[in-house]
XYZ file of C-alpha atoms in Angstrom:
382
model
C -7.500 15.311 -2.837
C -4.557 15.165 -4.796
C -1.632 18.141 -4.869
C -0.314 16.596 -7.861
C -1.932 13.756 -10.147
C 0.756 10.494 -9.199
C 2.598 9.125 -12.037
C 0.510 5.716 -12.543
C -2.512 7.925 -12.594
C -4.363 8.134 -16.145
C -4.846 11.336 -14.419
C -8.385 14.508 -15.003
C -10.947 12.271 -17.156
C -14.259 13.191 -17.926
C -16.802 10.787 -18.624
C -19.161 10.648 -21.996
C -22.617 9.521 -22.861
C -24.187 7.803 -25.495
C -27.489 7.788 -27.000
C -28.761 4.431 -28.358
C -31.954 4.613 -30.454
C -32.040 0.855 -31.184
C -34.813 -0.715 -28.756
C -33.522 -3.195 -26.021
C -35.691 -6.135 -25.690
C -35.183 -6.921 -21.647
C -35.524 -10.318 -19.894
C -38.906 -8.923 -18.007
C -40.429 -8.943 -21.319
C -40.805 -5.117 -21.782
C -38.663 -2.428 -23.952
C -36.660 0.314 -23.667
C -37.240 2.033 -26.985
C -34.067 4.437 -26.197
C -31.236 4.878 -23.355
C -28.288 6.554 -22.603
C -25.149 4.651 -21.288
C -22.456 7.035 -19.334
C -18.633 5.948 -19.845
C -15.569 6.500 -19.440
C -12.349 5.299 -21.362
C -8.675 5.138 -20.266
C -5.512 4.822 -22.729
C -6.105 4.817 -26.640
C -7.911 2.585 -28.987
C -5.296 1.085 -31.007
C -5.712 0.784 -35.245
C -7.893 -2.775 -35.522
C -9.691 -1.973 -32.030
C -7.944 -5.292 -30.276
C -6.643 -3.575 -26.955
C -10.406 -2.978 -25.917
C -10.929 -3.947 -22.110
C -14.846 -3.815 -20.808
C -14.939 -3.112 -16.995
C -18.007 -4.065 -14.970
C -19.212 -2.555 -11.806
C -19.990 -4.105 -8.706
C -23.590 -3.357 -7.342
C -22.600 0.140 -5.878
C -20.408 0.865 -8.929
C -20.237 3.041 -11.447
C -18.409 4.367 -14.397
C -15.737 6.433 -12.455
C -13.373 3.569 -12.187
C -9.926 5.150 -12.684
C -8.376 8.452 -12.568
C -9.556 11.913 -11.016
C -12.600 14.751 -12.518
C -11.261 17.414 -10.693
C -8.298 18.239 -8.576
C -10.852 19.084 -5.690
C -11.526 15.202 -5.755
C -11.311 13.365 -2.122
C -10.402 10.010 -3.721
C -10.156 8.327 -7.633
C -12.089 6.363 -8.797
C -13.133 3.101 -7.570
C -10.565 0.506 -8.846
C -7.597 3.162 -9.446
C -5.656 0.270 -7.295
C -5.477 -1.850 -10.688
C -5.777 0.635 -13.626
C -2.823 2.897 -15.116
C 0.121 3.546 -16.392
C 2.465 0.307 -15.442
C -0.995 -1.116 -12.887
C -2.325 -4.511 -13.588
C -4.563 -3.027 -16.333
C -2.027 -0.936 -17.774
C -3.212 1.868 -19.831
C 0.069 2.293 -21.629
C -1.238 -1.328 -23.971
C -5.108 -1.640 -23.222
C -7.645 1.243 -24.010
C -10.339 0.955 -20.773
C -13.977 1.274 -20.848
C -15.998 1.018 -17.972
C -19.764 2.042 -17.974
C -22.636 2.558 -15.117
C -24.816 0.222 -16.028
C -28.562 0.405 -16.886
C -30.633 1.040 -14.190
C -27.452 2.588 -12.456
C -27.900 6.072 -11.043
C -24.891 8.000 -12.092
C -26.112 8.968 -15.288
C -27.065 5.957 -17.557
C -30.897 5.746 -17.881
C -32.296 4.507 -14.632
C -35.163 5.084 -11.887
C -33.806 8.507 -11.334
C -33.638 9.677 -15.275
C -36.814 11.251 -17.213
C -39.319 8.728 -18.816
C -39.545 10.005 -22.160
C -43.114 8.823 -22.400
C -44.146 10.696 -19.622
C -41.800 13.584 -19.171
C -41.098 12.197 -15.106
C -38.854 10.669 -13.498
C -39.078 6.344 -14.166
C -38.920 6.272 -10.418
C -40.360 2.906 -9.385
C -41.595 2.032 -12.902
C -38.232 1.696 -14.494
C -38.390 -1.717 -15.816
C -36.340 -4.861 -13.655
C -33.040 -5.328 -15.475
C -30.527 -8.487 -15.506
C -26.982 -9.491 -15.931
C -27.708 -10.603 -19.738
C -29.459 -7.260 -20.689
C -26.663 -5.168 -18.960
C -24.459 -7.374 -21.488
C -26.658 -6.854 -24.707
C -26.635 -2.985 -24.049
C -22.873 -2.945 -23.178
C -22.415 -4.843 -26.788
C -24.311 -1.569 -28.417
C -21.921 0.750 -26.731
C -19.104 -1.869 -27.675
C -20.387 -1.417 -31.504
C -20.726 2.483 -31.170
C -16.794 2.483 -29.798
C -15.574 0.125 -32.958
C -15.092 -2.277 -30.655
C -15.920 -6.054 -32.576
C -13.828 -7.680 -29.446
C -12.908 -6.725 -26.442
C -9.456 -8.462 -25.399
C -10.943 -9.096 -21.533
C -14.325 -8.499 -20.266
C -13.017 -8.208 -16.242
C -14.564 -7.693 -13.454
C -15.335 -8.109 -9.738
C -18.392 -9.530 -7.609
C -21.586 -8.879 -9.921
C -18.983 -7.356 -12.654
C -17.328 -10.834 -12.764
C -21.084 -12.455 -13.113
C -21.011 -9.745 -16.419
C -17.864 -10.805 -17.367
C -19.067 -14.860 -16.880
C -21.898 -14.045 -18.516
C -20.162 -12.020 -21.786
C -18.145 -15.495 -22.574
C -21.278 -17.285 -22.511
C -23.877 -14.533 -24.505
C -21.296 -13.520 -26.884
C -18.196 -16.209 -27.003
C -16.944 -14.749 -30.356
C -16.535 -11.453 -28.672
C -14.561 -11.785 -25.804
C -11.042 -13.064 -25.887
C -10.069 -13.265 -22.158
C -12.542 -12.889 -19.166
C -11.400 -12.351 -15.799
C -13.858 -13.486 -13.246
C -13.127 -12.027 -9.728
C -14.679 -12.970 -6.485
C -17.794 -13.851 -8.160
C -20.151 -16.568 -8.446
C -22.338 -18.720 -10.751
C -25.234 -17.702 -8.976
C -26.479 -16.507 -5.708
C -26.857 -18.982 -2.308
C -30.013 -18.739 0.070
C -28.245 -17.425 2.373
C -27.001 -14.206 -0.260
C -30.798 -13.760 -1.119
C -32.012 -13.467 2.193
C -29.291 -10.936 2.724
C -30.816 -8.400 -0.355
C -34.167 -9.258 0.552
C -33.184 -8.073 4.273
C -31.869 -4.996 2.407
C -34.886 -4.280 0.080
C -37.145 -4.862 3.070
C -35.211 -2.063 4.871
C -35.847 0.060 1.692
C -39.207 -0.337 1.386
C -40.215 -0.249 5.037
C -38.815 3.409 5.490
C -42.111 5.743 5.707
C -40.311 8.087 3.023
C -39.669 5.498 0.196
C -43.715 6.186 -0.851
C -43.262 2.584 -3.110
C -40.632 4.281 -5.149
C -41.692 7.761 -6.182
C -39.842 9.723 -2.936
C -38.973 12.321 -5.169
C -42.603 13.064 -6.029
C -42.745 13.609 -2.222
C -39.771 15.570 -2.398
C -37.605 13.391 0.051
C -35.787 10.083 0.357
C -35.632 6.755 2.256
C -32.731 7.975 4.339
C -33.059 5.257 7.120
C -34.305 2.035 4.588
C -31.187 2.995 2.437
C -28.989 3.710 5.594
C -29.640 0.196 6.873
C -29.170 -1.617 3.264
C -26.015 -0.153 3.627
C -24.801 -1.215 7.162
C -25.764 -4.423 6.136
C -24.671 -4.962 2.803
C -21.592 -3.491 4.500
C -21.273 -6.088 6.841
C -21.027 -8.966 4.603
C -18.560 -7.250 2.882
C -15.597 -7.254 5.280
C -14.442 -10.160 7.210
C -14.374 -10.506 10.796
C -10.760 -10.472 11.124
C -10.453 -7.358 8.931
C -13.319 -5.527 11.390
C -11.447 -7.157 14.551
C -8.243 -5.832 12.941
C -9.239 -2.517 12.357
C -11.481 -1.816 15.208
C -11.642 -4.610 17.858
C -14.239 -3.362 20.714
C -12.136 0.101 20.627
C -14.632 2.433 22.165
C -15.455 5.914 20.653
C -15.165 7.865 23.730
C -12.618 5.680 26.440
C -15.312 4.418 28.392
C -18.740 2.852 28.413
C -21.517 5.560 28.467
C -24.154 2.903 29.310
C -26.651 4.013 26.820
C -27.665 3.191 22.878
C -25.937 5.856 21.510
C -23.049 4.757 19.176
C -20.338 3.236 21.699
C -17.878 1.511 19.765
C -15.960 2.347 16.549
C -17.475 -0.089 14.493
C -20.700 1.505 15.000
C -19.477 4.726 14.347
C -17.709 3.481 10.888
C -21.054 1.848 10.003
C -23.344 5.219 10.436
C -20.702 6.930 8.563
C -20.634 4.733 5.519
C -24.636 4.528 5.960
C -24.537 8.626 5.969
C -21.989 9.149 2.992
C -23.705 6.325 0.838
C -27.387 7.281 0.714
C -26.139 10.864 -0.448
C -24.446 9.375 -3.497
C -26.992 6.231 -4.683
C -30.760 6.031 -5.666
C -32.941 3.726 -3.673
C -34.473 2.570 -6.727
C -31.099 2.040 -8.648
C -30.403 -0.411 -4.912
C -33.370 -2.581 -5.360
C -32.676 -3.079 -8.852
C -29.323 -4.025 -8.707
C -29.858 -6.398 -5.877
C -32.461 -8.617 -8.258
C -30.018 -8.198 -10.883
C -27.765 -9.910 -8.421
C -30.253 -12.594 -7.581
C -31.613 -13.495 -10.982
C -28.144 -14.298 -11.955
C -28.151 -17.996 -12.999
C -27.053 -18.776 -16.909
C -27.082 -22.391 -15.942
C -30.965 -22.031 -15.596
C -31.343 -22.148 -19.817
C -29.076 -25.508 -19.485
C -31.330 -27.569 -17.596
C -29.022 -26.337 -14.871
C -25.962 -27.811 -16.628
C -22.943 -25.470 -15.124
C -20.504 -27.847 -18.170
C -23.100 -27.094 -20.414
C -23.217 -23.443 -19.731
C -19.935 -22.938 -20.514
C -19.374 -25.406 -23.516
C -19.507 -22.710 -26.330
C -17.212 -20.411 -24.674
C -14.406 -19.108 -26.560
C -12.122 -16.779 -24.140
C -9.648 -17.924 -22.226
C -10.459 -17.190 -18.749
C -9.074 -15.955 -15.476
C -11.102 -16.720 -12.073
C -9.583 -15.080 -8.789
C -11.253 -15.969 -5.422
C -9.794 -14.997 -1.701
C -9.746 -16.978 1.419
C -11.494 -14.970 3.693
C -14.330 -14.168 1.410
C -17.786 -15.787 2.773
C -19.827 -13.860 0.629
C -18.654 -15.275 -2.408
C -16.201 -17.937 -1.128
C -13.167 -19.389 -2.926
C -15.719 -22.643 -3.528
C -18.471 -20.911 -5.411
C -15.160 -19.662 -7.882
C -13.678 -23.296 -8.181
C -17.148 -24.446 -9.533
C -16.906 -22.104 -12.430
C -13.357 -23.718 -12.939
C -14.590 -27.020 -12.533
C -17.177 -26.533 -14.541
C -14.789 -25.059 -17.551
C -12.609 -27.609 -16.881
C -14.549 -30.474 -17.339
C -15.633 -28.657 -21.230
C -12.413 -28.133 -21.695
C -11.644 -25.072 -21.808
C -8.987 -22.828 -21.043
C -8.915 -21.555 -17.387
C -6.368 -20.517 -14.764
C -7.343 -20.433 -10.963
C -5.738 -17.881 -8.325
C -6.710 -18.068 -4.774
C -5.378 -15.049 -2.579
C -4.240 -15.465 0.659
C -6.187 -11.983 2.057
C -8.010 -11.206 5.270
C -10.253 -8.586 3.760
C -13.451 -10.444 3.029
C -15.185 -9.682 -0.349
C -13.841 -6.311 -0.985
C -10.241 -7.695 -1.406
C -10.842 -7.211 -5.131
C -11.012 -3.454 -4.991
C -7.479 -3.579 -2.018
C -3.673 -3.249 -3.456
C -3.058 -6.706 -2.355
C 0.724 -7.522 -3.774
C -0.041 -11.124 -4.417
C -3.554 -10.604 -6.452
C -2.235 -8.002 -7.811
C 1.065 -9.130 -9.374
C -1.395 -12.130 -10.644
C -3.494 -10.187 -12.060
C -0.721 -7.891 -13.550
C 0.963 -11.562 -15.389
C -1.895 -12.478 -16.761
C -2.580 -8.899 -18.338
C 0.544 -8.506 -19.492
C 0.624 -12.102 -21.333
C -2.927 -10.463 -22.897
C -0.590 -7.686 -24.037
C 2.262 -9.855 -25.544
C -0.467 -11.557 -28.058
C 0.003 -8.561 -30.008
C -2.617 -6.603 -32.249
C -4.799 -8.940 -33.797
């Protein structure tokens, strides 16, 4: 926790919620008649609404992206590294919105919210979201917050699939989009990894197909090992050598299957710590969000074609060591907008982090970043 909120900070927020009325017609072919989206903003709208940026979350995101709620608060939120005063997203010229998504479980309507048809929880029977509803329900909120354009739609992992898929739903809406260690759709080999995960989910003898909470407990263990796993593929192996090695917990092998090493110790903490904070539900659903992703599949699977009518000007980041979403899944969105010429820079980072280099205060991506913010900044009001 903090004993005084740093300078750069935007400092005690507290997030809001709207109510939309207006029905959202989903991909799965059902409705959601009404839903609440939970925000929060950083910095100040200007006059014409033109400094609007849209964050998107990651899968195990949410709307606390910047700033504290309380003094008592272990940590900020989750990408206080790039947002604030004088950061790459600098609050002092761009007004911030980031949202938890729907389906999320941090307060936006979701599995763990009431069903206002039945009065219970949606539980298992909230309906399977995508990347291109997410967008059409962000666009409501957009309209609700005077917001016609956003000046950058940015985000990492499956928030820079949002902010891919923005420029492509909505071209005359977006002005910049800033794609970060993302792809334009999911390899075998990421499927198999969140259907690995789900499995674990669903196998645990407390999930009860979805309604735990009817049964007044959760999938501690299915959850856990989503977790470890998803975890896993997260880091690199140089950044786990790096930070553990085969460092033993206790100075010496104890010859049993207790935890042993320090990476297994920093595993069953995360595992611990995470399934207190995130719905099993709100897990499976984001994970099919993340493998339905594919806008190239309405173009005859056409990645040019995709991205002929887009408008913004684009940004796509990728780093080395990531072999989640490697730097070559990124260079065939560049390609790709390339060859339709449009307007695209590419940055790859030199970073031994793995995937979650896009949430670390790496100089190099960050002072990139920061450039191409601040030339979003020098357009002026438009």
């Amino acid at each position: 926790m903090p004993e005084s909120i740093p300078a750069d900070s935007v400092g005690l927020v507290k997030p809001s919620t709207i109510h939309i009325d207006t029905p959202l017609q989903l991909d799965c072919g059902k409705t959601l008649p009404s839903y609440d989206l939970v925000y929060e903003t950083y910095g100040s709208l200007n006059e014409n609404g033109s400094n609007a940026v849209l964050i998107c979350h990651a899968l195990s995101g949410d709307h606390h992206a910047a700033g504290f709620h309380t003094m008592e608060d272990r940590k900020p939120g989750w990408w206080d590294t790039a947002i604030g005063p004088g950061k790459a997203i600098d609050t002092n010229h761009f007004y911030v919105v980031c949202l938890n998504n729907l389906g999320g479980c941090k307060g936006s309507t979701g599995p763990n919210t009431i069903n206002p048809e039945t009065g219970e929880l949606y539980g298992p029977d909230f309906p399977i979201v995508t990347v291109p509803d997410w967008v059409r329900s962000q666009a409501m909120l957009a309209a609700r917050l005077g917001i016609q354009q956003w000046a950058a739609v940015i985000g990492g992992s499956l928030g820079g699939m949002q902010a891919l898929q923005w420029s492509i739903s909505l071209p005359e809406r977006v002005r910049h989009a800033i794609v970060i260690a993302a792809a334009p759709k999911l390899s075998a080999q990421n499927i198999a990894f969140n259907e690995v995960a789900r499995t674990a989910i669903k196998s645990d003898p407390d999930f009860h197909d979805g309604y735990y909470i009817k049964h007044n407990t959760l999938p501690r263990q299915g959850l856990g090992l989503a977790r470890m796993l998803g975890h896993i593929t997260y880091l690199s192996d140089e950044a786990m050598g790096e930070k553990f090695g085969r460092e033993l917990r206790n100075g010496a092998i104890q010859y049993g299957y207790d935890v042993e090493f320090q990476i297994e110790s920093y595993l069953r903490y995360q595992s611990t710590s995470f399934v207190e904070r995130f719905d099993a539900n709100t897990y499976l659903l984001m994970t099919k969000a993340l493998d339905y992703f594919d806008p190239a599949q309405a173009f005859n699977d056409d990645l040019v074609a995709t991205v002929a009518n887009i408008q913004a000007k684009s940004l796509i980041i990728s780093f080395t060591s990531d072999w989640r979403f490697s730097p070559e899944r990124s260079k065939e969105i560049v390609n790709a907008m390339l060859a339709a010429g449009k307007s695209v820079c590419y940055a790859e980072i030199e970073a031994h982090q793995g995937h979650d280099a896009f949430l670390m205060p790496i100089p190099r991506y960050l002072e990139i970043f920061g450039t191409y913010m601040q030339q979003i900044a020098a357009e002026g009001v438009k």
